[in-house]
mmCIF file of C-alpha atoms and ligand atoms in Angstrom:
data_model
loop_
_atom_site.group_PDB
_atom_site.id
_atom_site.type_symbol
_atom_site.label_atom_id
_atom_site.label_comp_id
_atom_site.label_asym_id
_atom_site.label_seq_id
_atom_site.Cartn_x
_atom_site.Cartn_y
_atom_site.Cartn_z
ATOM 1 C CA MET S 163 170.270 -23.055 -34.433
ATOM 2 C CA LYS S 164 168.003 -24.692 -36.972
ATOM 3 C CA LYS S 165 167.428 -28.442 -36.551
ATOM 4 C CA VAL S 166 166.093 -30.887 -39.140
ATOM 5 C CA VAL S 167 165.356 -34.476 -38.052
ATOM 6 C CA PHE S 168 165.597 -37.387 -40.514
ATOM 7 C CA ASP S 169 164.228 -40.918 -40.269
ATOM 8 C CA ASN S 170 167.591 -42.439 -41.064
ATOM 9 C CA TYR S 171 171.236 -41.890 -41.953
ATOM 10 C CA GLU S 172 170.680 -42.276 -45.711
ATOM 11 C CA GLN S 173 168.170 -39.426 -45.808
ATOM 12 C CA LEU S 174 170.422 -37.269 -43.657
ATOM 13 C CA SER S 175 173.346 -37.912 -46.011
ATOM 14 C CA VAL S 176 171.362 -36.900 -49.115
ATOM 15 C CA ALA S 177 170.145 -33.719 -47.405
ATOM 16 C CA ALA S 178 173.685 -32.865 -46.248
ATOM 17 C CA ALA S 179 175.059 -33.230 -49.785
ATOM 18 C CA GLU S 180 172.211 -31.151 -51.217
ATOM 19 C CA PHE S 181 172.814 -28.439 -48.617
ATOM 20 C CA VAL S 182 176.539 -28.254 -49.426
ATOM 21 C CA ALA S 183 175.926 -28.323 -53.190
ATOM 22 C CA ALA S 184 173.338 -25.526 -52.948
ATOM 23 C CA GLU S 185 175.821 -23.335 -51.037
ATOM 24 C CA ILE S 186 178.639 -24.023 -53.520
ATOM 25 C CA ASN S 187 176.316 -23.235 -56.417
ATOM 26 C CA LYS S 188 175.475 -19.831 -54.886
ATOM 27 C CA LYS S 189 179.025 -18.482 -54.919
ATOM 28 C CA PRO S 190 181.708 -18.746 -57.630
ATOM 29 C CA LYS S 191 184.773 -19.052 -55.395
ATOM 30 C CA PHE S 192 183.839 -21.079 -52.362
ATOM 31 C CA ASN S 193 185.846 -21.901 -49.219
ATOM 32 C CA LEU S 194 184.583 -25.117 -47.691
ATOM 33 C CA GLY S 195 185.557 -26.496 -44.291
ATOM 34 C CA LEU S 196 185.272 -30.283 -44.067
ATOM 35 C CA PRO S 197 185.173 -33.008 -41.406
ATOM 36 C CA THR S 198 186.192 -36.653 -41.259
ATOM 37 C CA GLY S 199 184.693 -39.502 -39.221
ATOM 38 C CA GLY S 200 182.067 -42.081 -40.078
ATOM 39 C CA THR S 201 179.144 -39.630 -40.212
ATOM 40 C CA PRO S 202 180.105 -37.587 -43.322
ATOM 41 C CA VAL S 203 180.912 -40.645 -45.478
ATOM 42 C CA GLY S 204 177.356 -40.756 -46.878
ATOM 43 C CA MET S 205 177.432 -37.022 -47.622
ATOM 44 C CA TYR S 206 180.720 -37.418 -49.521
ATOM 45 C CA LYS S 207 179.294 -40.327 -51.514
ATOM 46 C CA ASN S 208 176.269 -38.253 -52.507
ATOM 47 C CA LEU S 209 178.411 -35.208 -53.336
ATOM 48 C CA SER S 210 180.625 -37.396 -55.528
ATOM 49 C CA GLU S 211 177.576 -38.672 -57.408
ATOM 50 C CA MET S 212 176.153 -35.155 -57.756
ATOM 51 C CA ASN S 213 179.487 -33.949 -59.136
ATOM 52 C CA LYS S 214 179.503 -36.717 -61.744
ATOM 53 C CA ALA S 215 175.903 -35.850 -62.655
ATOM 54 C CA GLY S 216 176.875 -32.188 -63.160
ATOM 55 C CA LYS S 217 174.830 -30.956 -60.188
ATOM 56 C CA VAL S 218 177.749 -29.432 -58.306
ATOM 57 C CA ASP S 219 181.084 -28.147 -59.572
ATOM 58 C CA PHE S 220 184.207 -28.191 -57.387
ATOM 59 C CA ALA S 221 186.457 -26.414 -59.918
ATOM 60 C CA ASP S 222 186.480 -23.174 -57.911
ATOM 61 C CA VAL S 223 186.090 -24.700 -54.463
ATOM 62 C CA THR S 224 188.929 -24.559 -51.949
ATOM 63 C CA THR S 225 188.677 -27.047 -49.096
ATOM 64 C CA PHE S 226 190.112 -26.758 -45.596
ATOM 65 C CA ASN S 227 189.889 -29.834 -43.419
ATOM 66 C CA LEU S 228 189.389 -29.538 -39.725
ATOM 67 C CA ASP S 229 192.064 -31.803 -38.431
ATOM 68 C CA GLU S 230 194.688 -34.502 -38.832
ATOM 69 C CA TYR S 231 196.463 -36.984 -36.591
ATOM 70 C CA LEU S 232 200.021 -36.122 -35.644
ATOM 71 C CA GLY S 233 202.657 -38.421 -37.048
ATOM 72 C CA LEU S 234 200.633 -40.175 -39.761
ATOM 73 C CA GLU S 235 201.935 -39.724 -43.296
ATOM 74 C CA ARG S 236 199.358 -38.976 -46.000
ATOM 75 C CA SER S 237 199.832 -42.497 -47.317
ATOM 76 C CA HIS S 238 198.802 -44.065 -43.977
ATOM 77 C CA ASP S 239 195.363 -45.577 -44.453
ATOM 78 C CA GLN S 240 194.104 -43.934 -41.249
ATOM 79 C CA SER S 241 195.385 -40.439 -42.004
ATOM 80 C CA TYR S 242 192.622 -37.955 -42.631
ATOM 81 C CA TRP S 243 194.278 -37.050 -45.926
ATOM 82 C CA TYR S 244 193.901 -40.673 -47.034
ATOM 83 C CA PHE S 245 190.270 -40.698 -45.857
ATOM 84 C CA MET S 246 189.456 -37.488 -47.730
ATOM 85 C CA ASN S 247 191.207 -38.629 -50.880
ATOM 86 C CA LYS S 248 189.254 -41.888 -50.862
ATOM 87 C CA ASN S 249 185.866 -40.385 -50.027
ATOM 88 C CA LEU S 250 185.966 -37.067 -51.898
ATOM 89 C CA TYR S 251 189.134 -35.716 -53.538
ATOM 90 C CA SER S 252 189.613 -38.580 -55.983
ATOM 91 C CA ASN S 253 185.918 -38.594 -56.910
ATOM 92 C CA VAL S 254 185.270 -34.940 -57.765
ATOM 93 C CA ASN S 255 186.831 -32.175 -59.872
ATOM 94 C CA LEU S 256 188.590 -30.441 -56.977
ATOM 95 C CA LYS S 257 191.931 -28.987 -58.040
ATOM 96 C CA PRO S 258 194.787 -30.564 -56.024
ATOM 97 C CA GLU S 259 196.202 -27.103 -55.278
ATOM 98 C CA ASN S 260 192.864 -26.128 -53.678
ATOM 99 C CA ILE S 261 192.980 -28.927 -51.101
ATOM 100 C CA ASN S 262 194.158 -28.076 -47.585
ATOM 101 C CA ILE S 263 194.607 -30.312 -44.554
ATOM 102 C CA PRO S 264 196.863 -29.459 -41.608
ATOM 103 C CA ASN S 265 200.104 -31.384 -42.053
ATOM 104 C CA GLY S 266 200.462 -33.687 -39.054
ATOM 105 C CA THR S 267 204.041 -34.567 -39.968
ATOM 106 C CA ALA S 268 205.397 -30.990 -40.268
ATOM 107 C CA ASP S 269 208.760 -30.457 -38.535
ATOM 108 C CA ASP S 270 207.559 -27.176 -37.064
ATOM 109 C CA MET S 271 203.937 -27.574 -35.970
ATOM 110 C CA ASP S 272 203.790 -24.030 -34.621
ATOM 111 C CA ALA S 273 204.648 -22.628 -38.055
ATOM 112 C CA GLU S 274 202.276 -25.131 -39.704
ATOM 113 C CA THR S 275 199.281 -24.095 -37.578
ATOM 114 C CA LYS S 276 199.967 -20.363 -38.037
ATOM 115 C CA ALA S 277 200.333 -20.796 -41.812
ATOM 116 C CA TYR S 278 197.070 -22.776 -41.920
ATOM 117 C CA ASP S 279 195.140 -20.011 -40.175
ATOM 118 C CA LYS S 280 196.773 -17.344 -42.355
ATOM 119 C CA LYS S 281 195.758 -19.184 -45.512
ATOM 120 C CA ILE S 282 192.136 -19.398 -44.355
ATOM 121 C CA GLU S 283 192.165 -15.667 -43.549
ATOM 122 C CA ASP S 284 193.947 -14.706 -46.793
ATOM 123 C CA MET S 285 191.364 -16.665 -48.787
ATOM 124 C CA GLY S 286 188.594 -14.625 -47.150
ATOM 125 C CA GLY S 287 187.489 -17.092 -44.462
ATOM 126 C CA LEU S 288 185.279 -20.165 -44.633
ATOM 127 C CA ASP S 289 181.938 -19.796 -46.420
ATOM 128 C CA LEU S 290 180.668 -23.037 -44.942
ATOM 129 C CA MET S 291 182.061 -25.297 -42.237
ATOM 130 C CA VAL S 292 180.648 -28.826 -42.162
ATOM 131 C CA LEU S 293 181.053 -30.541 -38.797
ATOM 132 C CA GLY S 294 180.534 -33.922 -37.234
ATOM 133 C CA ILE S 295 180.512 -34.328 -33.470
ATOM 134 C CA GLY S 296 182.412 -36.689 -31.206
ATOM 135 C CA PRO S 297 180.486 -38.781 -28.675
ATOM 136 C CA ASN S 298 182.063 -36.506 -26.049
ATOM 137 C CA GLY S 299 180.971 -33.325 -27.852
ATOM 138 C CA HIS S 300 184.259 -32.607 -29.596
ATOM 139 C CA ILE S 301 184.231 -30.654 -32.848
ATOM 140 C CA GLY S 302 187.278 -31.238 -35.018
ATOM 141 C CA PHE S 303 189.592 -32.383 -32.237
ATOM 142 C CA ASN S 304 188.591 -29.635 -29.800
ATOM 143 C CA GLU S 305 188.223 -31.873 -26.785
ATOM 144 C CA PRO S 306 186.149 -31.231 -23.640
ATOM 145 C CA ASP S 307 188.251 -29.260 -21.155
ATOM 146 C CA SER S 308 188.016 -26.314 -18.794
ATOM 147 C CA TYR S 309 188.989 -24.030 -21.702
ATOM 148 C CA LEU S 310 188.917 -24.007 -25.488
ATOM 149 C CA ILE S 311 191.631 -22.807 -27.870
ATOM 150 C CA ALA S 312 190.682 -20.416 -30.687
ATOM 151 C CA PRO S 313 193.314 -20.883 -33.445
ATOM 152 C CA THR S 314 194.561 -24.065 -35.110
ATOM 153 C CA HIS S 315 196.651 -25.955 -32.571
ATOM 154 C CA THR S 316 198.022 -29.324 -31.590
ATOM 155 C CA VAL S 317 196.101 -31.308 -29.007
ATOM 156 C CA THR S 318 196.486 -34.394 -26.838
ATOM 157 C CA LEU S 319 193.474 -36.619 -27.477
ATOM 158 C CA THR S 320 191.295 -37.766 -24.589
ATOM 159 C CA GLN S 321 191.088 -41.465 -23.824
ATOM 160 C CA SER S 322 187.395 -41.412 -24.796
ATOM 161 C CA THR S 323 188.288 -40.124 -28.283
ATOM 162 C CA ILE S 324 191.077 -42.686 -28.650
ATOM 163 C CA ASP S 325 188.580 -45.390 -27.662
ATOM 164 C CA ALA S 326 185.880 -44.010 -30.000
ATOM 165 C CA ASN S 327 188.277 -43.895 -32.969
ATOM 166 C CA ALA S 328 189.953 -47.244 -32.209
ATOM 167 C CA ARG S 329 187.358 -48.946 -34.438
ATOM 168 C CA PHE S 330 189.211 -47.618 -37.476
ATOM 169 C CA PHE S 331 192.595 -48.988 -36.317
ATOM 170 C CA ASP S 332 193.823 -52.494 -35.501
ATOM 171 C CA SER S 333 193.757 -51.603 -31.798
ATOM 172 C CA ALA S 334 193.395 -48.603 -29.472
ATOM 173 C CA ASP S 335 197.192 -48.647 -29.057
ATOM 174 C CA ASP S 336 197.582 -47.752 -32.730
ATOM 175 C CA VAL S 337 195.484 -44.565 -32.471
ATOM 176 C CA PRO S 338 197.799 -41.531 -32.422
ATOM 177 C CA LYS S 339 197.764 -39.774 -29.051
ATOM 178 C CA MET S 340 197.984 -36.317 -30.581
ATOM 179 C CA ALA S 341 196.385 -34.401 -33.419
ATOM 180 C CA VAL S 342 196.293 -30.964 -35.025
ATOM 181 C CA THR S 343 192.929 -29.255 -35.288
ATOM 182 C CA MET S 344 191.327 -26.011 -36.296
ATOM 183 C CA GLY S 345 190.388 -24.221 -33.093
ATOM 184 C CA VAL S 346 186.957 -23.142 -32.004
ATOM 185 C CA GLY S 347 187.814 -19.625 -33.232
ATOM 186 C CA ASN S 348 188.344 -20.866 -36.788
ATOM 187 C CA ILE S 349 185.036 -22.715 -36.650
ATOM 188 C CA MET S 350 183.099 -19.802 -35.166
ATOM 189 C CA LYS S 351 184.420 -17.453 -37.852
ATOM 190 C CA ALA S 352 182.853 -19.564 -40.621
ATOM 191 C CA LYS S 353 179.958 -17.691 -42.227
ATOM 192 C CA LYS S 354 177.710 -20.727 -42.050
ATOM 193 C CA ILE S 355 177.891 -24.046 -40.204
ATOM 194 C CA LEU S 356 176.306 -27.391 -41.046
ATOM 195 C CA MET S 357 176.481 -30.013 -38.315
ATOM 196 C CA LEU S 358 175.705 -33.689 -38.921
ATOM 197 C CA ILE S 359 174.662 -35.881 -35.988
ATOM 198 C CA SER S 360 173.859 -39.550 -36.434
ATOM 199 C CA GLY S 361 173.531 -42.575 -34.177
ATOM 200 C CA ALA S 362 172.377 -43.407 -30.667
ATOM 201 C CA ASN S 363 175.851 -42.814 -29.188
ATOM 202 C CA LYS S 364 175.412 -39.077 -29.957
ATOM 203 C CA LYS S 365 172.130 -38.734 -28.058
ATOM 204 C CA ALA S 366 173.599 -37.227 -24.900
ATOM 205 C CA VAL S 367 175.725 -34.571 -26.633
ATOM 206 C CA ALA S 368 172.882 -33.780 -29.045
ATOM 207 C CA LYS S 369 170.519 -33.299 -26.099
ATOM 208 C CA ALA S 370 172.924 -30.803 -24.553
ATOM 209 C CA LEU S 371 172.618 -28.658 -27.688
ATOM 210 C CA ASN S 372 168.901 -28.308 -26.943
ATOM 211 C CA GLU S 373 169.505 -27.140 -23.399
ATOM 212 C CA GLY S 374 171.078 -23.804 -24.289
ATOM 213 C CA ILE S 375 174.060 -23.998 -21.954
ATOM 214 C CA VAL S 376 177.463 -23.191 -23.449
ATOM 215 C CA THR S 377 180.320 -25.034 -21.785
ATOM 216 C CA PRO S 378 183.847 -26.041 -22.853
ATOM 217 C CA GLU S 379 183.043 -29.443 -21.341
ATOM 218 C CA ASN S 380 180.862 -29.954 -24.439
ATOM 219 C CA PRO S 381 182.715 -28.003 -27.157
ATOM 220 C CA ALA S 382 179.842 -28.311 -29.649
ATOM 221 C CA THR S 383 177.712 -26.074 -27.412
ATOM 222 C CA MET S 384 179.879 -23.151 -28.601
ATOM 223 C CA LEU S 385 177.804 -23.337 -31.767
ATOM 224 C CA LEU S 386 174.846 -22.009 -29.787
ATOM 225 C CA MET S 387 176.585 -18.617 -30.080
ATOM 226 C CA HIS S 388 176.963 -18.772 -33.868
ATOM 227 C CA PRO S 389 174.305 -16.907 -35.910
ATOM 228 C CA ASP S 390 173.912 -19.415 -38.764
ATOM 229 C CA VAL S 391 173.993 -23.084 -37.778
ATOM 230 C CA THR S 392 171.908 -25.881 -39.283
ATOM 231 C CA VAL S 393 171.904 -29.262 -37.546
ATOM 232 C CA LEU S 394 170.899 -32.330 -39.546
ATOM 233 C CA ILE S 395 170.210 -35.168 -37.140
ATOM 234 C CA ASP S 396 168.739 -38.636 -37.485
ATOM 235 C CA LYS S 397 166.078 -40.095 -35.207
ATOM 236 C CA ASP S 398 168.573 -42.377 -33.459
ATOM 237 C CA ALA S 399 170.541 -39.366 -32.207
ATOM 238 C CA ASP S 400 167.591 -37.104 -31.532
ATOM 239 C CA GLN S 401 166.086 -37.264 -28.058
HETATM 240 C C1 LIG X 621 186.783 -37.602 -35.299
HETATM 241 C C2 LIG X 621 186.938 -36.243 -35.953
HETATM 242 C C3 LIG X 621 185.738 -35.348 -35.720
HETATM 243 C C4 LIG X 621 184.463 -36.118 -35.962
HETATM 244 C C5 LIG X 621 184.406 -37.271 -35.001
HETATM 245 C C6 LIG X 621 183.096 -38.036 -35.030
HETATM 246 O O1 LIG X 621 187.222 -37.638 -33.996
HETATM 247 N N1 LIG X 621 188.108 -35.558 -35.512
HETATM 248 O O2 LIG X 621 185.814 -34.214 -36.569
HETATM 249 O O3 LIG X 621 183.336 -35.279 -35.813
HETATM 250 O O4 LIG X 621 185.495 -38.135 -35.351
HETATM 251 O O5 LIG X 621 183.200 -39.152 -35.843
HETATM 252 P P1 LIG X 621 182.022 -40.117 -36.214
HETATM 253 O O6 LIG X 621 181.228 -39.397 -37.227
HETATM 254 O O7 LIG X 621 182.709 -41.323 -36.758
HETATM 255 O O8 LIG X 621 181.265 -40.380 -34.975
#
């Protein structure tokens, strides 16, 4: 695991966008896994500007988002589809047919999750998976537990995640209790992983990544077993 420390969030965001753009520019047809949350917003802003400046082209990029809340329509302003559309899709030349997010309102979630995994496989797998990290160590919505699930699956969110994400909603009661997420298997199969860690509330989980112990109680530690992970972290989150 390679770690690069930045003085602040702005610098981290520029470096994250440059990393993603450099990977896209290396390969004509690129499969890109993407996260939501507050952390990647700066990266998306920089990628949008780079796209407008002709420094990165999304015409042949296919995106696969990590996760989505269950029960929120795309038009809901807290759905991850809405977030992605606002922060990236509407700002760059991604083709609408190349955008993928698990559908959290599908009638048959079992079929939805299986189809999502099949599409990733059929497309040749993820070239790059960009990840944030929850304050409890979750990646996507793979929550701390005594076990982790490999494929895309539905999940009941922990109270700590509901509390952490309540800041985006009117109240904690409005945060959906369930979500659909790529599993740790999907993430580990990505050829390359870029993880972004920012803010003092990530210090404890970031520290655990330095300790070399892999435990489902901190799902991000699974990345210690992946051969090509780069962590971009700001000083506030670094120990
Ligand atoms: C959500 C997402 C995660 C993300 C996490 C951290 O829970 N499901 O993929 O990493 O938020 O968000 P933030 O960057 O706002 O701390």
